[in-house]
Tab-separated table of C-alpha atoms in Angstrom:
chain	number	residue	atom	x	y	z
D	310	UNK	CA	89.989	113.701	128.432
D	311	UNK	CA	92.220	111.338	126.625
D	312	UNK	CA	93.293	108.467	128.266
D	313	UNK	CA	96.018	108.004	125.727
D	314	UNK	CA	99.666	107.876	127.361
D	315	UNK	CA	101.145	111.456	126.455
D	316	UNK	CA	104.748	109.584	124.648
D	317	UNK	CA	102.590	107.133	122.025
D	318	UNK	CA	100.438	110.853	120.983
D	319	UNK	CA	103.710	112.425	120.725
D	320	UNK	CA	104.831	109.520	118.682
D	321	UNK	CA	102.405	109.523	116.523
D	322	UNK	CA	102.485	113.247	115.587
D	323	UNK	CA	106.138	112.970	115.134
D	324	UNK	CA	105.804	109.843	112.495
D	325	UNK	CA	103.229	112.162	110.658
D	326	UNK	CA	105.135	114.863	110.838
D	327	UNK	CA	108.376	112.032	109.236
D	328	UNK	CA	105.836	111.825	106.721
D	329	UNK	CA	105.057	115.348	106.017
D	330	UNK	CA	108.528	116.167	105.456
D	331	UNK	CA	108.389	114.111	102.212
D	332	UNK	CA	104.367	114.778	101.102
D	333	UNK	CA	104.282	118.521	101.966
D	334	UNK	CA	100.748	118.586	101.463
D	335	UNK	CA	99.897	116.288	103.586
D	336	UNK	CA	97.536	118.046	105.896
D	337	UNK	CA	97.874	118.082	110.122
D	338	UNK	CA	96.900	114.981	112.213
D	339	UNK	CA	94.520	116.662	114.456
D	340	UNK	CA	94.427	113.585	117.207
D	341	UNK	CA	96.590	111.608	116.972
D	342	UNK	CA	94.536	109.405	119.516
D	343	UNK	CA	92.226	109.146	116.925
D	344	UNK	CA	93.565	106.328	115.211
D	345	UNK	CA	94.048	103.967	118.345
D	346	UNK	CA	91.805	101.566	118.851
D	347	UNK	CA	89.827	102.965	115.635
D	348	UNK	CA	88.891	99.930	114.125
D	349	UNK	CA	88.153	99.382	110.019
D	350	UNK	CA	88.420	96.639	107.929
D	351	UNK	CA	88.805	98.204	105.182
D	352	UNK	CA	92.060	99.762	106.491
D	353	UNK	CA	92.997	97.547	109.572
D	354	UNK	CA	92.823	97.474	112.748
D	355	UNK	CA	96.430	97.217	113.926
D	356	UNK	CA	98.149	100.505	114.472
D	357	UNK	CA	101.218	100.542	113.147
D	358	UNK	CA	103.046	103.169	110.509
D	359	UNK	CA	101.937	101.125	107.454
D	360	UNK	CA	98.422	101.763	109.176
D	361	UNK	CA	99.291	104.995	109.312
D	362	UNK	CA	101.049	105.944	106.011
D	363	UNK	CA	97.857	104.344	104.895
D	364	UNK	CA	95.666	106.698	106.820
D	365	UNK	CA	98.274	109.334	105.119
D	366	UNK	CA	96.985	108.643	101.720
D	367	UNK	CA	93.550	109.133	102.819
D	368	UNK	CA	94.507	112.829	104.332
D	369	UNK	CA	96.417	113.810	100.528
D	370	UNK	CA	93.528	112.593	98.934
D	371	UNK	CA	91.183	114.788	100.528
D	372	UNK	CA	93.569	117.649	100.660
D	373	UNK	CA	93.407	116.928	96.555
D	374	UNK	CA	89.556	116.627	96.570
D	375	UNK	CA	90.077	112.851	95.480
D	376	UNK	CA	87.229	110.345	95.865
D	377	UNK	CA	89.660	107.294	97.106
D	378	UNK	CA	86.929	105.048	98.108
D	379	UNK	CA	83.116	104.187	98.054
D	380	UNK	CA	81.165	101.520	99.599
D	381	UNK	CA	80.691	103.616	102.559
D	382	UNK	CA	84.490	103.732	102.778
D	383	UNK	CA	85.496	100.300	102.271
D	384	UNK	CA	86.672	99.920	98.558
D	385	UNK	CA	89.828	101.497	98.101
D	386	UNK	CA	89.986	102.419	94.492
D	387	UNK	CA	92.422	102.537	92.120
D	388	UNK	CA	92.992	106.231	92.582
D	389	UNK	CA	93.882	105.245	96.239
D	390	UNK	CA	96.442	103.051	95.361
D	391	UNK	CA	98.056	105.767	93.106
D	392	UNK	CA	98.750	108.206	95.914
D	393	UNK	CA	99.306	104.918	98.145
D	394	UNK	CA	102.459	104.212	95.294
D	395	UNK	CA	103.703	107.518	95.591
D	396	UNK	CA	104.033	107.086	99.365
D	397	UNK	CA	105.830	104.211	99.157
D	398	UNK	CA	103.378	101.526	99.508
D	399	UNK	CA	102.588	98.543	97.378
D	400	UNK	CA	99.749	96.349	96.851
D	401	UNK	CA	100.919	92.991	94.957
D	402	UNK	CA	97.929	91.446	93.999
D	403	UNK	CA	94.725	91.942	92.232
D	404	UNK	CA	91.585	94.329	94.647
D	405	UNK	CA	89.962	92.604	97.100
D	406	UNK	CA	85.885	92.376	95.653
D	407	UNK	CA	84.804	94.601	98.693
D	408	UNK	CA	87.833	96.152	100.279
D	409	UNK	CA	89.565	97.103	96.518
D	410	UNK	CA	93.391	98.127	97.263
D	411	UNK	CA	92.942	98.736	100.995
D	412	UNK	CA	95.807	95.900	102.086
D	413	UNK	CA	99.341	97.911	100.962
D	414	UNK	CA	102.535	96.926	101.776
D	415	UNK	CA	105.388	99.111	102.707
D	416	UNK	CA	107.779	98.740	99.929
D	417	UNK	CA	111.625	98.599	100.627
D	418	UNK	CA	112.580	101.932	99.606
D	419	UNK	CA	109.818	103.407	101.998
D	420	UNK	CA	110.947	101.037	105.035
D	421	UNK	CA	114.425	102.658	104.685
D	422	UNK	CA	113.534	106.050	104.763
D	423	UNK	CA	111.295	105.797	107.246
D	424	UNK	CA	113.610	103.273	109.656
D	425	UNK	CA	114.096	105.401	112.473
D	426	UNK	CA	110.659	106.299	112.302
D	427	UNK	CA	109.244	103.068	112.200
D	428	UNK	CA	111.643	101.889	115.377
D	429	UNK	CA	110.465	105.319	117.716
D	430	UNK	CA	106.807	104.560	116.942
D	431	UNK	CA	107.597	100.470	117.531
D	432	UNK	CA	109.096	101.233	120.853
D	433	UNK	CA	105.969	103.644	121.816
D	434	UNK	CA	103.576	101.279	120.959
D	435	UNK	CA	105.022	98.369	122.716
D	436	UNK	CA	104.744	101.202	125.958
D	437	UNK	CA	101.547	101.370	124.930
D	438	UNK	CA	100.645	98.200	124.878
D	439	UNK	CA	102.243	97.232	128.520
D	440	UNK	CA	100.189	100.082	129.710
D	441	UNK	CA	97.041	99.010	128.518
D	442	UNK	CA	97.275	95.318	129.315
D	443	UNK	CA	98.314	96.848	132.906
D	444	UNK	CA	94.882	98.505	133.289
D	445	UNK	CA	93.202	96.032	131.581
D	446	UNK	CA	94.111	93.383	134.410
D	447	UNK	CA	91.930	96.046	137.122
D	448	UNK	CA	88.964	96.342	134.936
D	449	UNK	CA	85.901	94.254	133.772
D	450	UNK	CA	86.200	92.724	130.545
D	451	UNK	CA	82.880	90.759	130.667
D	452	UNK	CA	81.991	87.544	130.815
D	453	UNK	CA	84.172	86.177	127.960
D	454	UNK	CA	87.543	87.163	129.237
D	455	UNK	CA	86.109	85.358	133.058
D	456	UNK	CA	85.083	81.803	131.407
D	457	UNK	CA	88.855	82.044	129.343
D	458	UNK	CA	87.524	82.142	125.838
D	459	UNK	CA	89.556	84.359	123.539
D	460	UNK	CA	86.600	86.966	123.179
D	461	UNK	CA	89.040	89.406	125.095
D	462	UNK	CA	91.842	89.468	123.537
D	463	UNK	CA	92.616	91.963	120.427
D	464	UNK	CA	91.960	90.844	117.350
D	465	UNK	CA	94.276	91.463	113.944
D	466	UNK	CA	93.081	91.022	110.279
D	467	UNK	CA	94.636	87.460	109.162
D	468	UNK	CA	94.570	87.404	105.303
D	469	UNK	CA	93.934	84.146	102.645
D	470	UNK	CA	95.781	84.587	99.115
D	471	UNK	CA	92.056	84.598	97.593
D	472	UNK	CA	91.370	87.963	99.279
D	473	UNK	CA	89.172	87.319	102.057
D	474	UNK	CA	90.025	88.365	105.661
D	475	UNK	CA	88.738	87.733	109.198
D	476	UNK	CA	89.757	89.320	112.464
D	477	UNK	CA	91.079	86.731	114.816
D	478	UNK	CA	92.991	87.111	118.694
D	479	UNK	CA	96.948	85.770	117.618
D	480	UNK	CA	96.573	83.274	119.937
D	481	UNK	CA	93.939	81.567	118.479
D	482	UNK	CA	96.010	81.498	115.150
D	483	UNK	CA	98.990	80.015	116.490
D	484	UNK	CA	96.931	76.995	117.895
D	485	UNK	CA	96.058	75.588	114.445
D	486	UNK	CA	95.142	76.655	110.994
D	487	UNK	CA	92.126	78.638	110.485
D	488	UNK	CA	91.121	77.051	107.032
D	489	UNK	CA	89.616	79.342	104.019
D	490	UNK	CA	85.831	78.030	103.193
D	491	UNK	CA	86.441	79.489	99.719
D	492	UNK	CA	90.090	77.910	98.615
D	493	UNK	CA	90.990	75.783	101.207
D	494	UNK	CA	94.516	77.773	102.248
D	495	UNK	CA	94.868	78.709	105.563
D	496	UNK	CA	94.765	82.431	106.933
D	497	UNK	CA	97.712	84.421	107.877
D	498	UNK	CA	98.519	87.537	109.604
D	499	UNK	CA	100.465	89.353	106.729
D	500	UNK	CA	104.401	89.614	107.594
D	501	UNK	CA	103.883	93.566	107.320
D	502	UNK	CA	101.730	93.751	110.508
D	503	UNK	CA	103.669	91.624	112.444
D	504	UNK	CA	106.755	93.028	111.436
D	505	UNK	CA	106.275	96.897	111.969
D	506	UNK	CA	103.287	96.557	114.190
């Protein structure tokens, strides 16, 4: 039984059905549960519609019988970020050395079309959310969550210009830099994922 609320599945099948009316071949979303609390880092954890235009260019691949990635999934190639172009996403920047082209952007002309879209699936998720949070208050969330550590909150990807990424509770972010062993810069949560997610 799914324990997702029935508005935020509805939701979702509606955005992918937004997105459908532009990429025809874009097969069916069979659950659109599925993708909540799915987590990859390869394609991010935060549901959102970039996350899920994203998870769009995985379905026209395979309906085209492209090989988008390797690695087990995590290396989004270059053929990816073709079909993740025509969809209307952008990736600014050179590929990640294990994740490839996996972190795309919606691009201006995309957010636009898909506005209205983007605000009904914003508005479900934020239900979503307040529901969850609500039940999560009545059950056990072990013993970090008791001792107040941040081990139970939910973590997002937060991004360094040199490509690297770690998953990190908001929270924790906002209380000071996390600092980049490799360049020194301090990670971010990209402006997409806060923005549309």
């Amino acid at each position: 039984m799914s324990t997702t609320p029935p508005v935020l599945a509805a939701e979702l099948a509606q955005a992918w059905a937004d997105i459908q009316r532009y990429h025809p071949e874009l097969p069916d979303l069979a659950a659109p549960e599925s993708l909540i609390g799915e987590s990859s880092s390869a394609c991010g954890a935060e549901l959102s519609f970039e996350r899920l235009l994203h998870e769009a260019v995985h379905g026209i691949a395979a309906a085209r019988g492209v090989r988008d990635t390797s690695r087990a999934g995590r290396y989004h190639n270059r053929r990816f970020l073709a079909i993740a172009e025509e969809l209307g996403l952008d990736h600014a920047e050179e590929p990640h050395p294990s994740s490839g082209f996996s972190l795309v952007a919606l691009n201006p002309e995309a957010k636009r079309r898909y506005r209205p879209t983007i605000e009904r699936l914003q508005r479900a998720l934020k239900a979503h959310t307040v529901a969850t949070a609500a039940d999560t208050k009545r059950s056990f969330r072990g013993p970090a969550a008791r001792h107040g550590s941040s081990g139970g909150g939910v973590r997002v990807k937060a991004v360094c210009d040199c490509g690297r990424n770690v998953r990190v509770v908001p929270s924790v972010l906002a209380q000071a830099p996390i600092v980049c062993g490799g360049c020194g810069k301090p990670f971010r949560i990209p402006e997409a994922a806060v923005a549309v997610g």
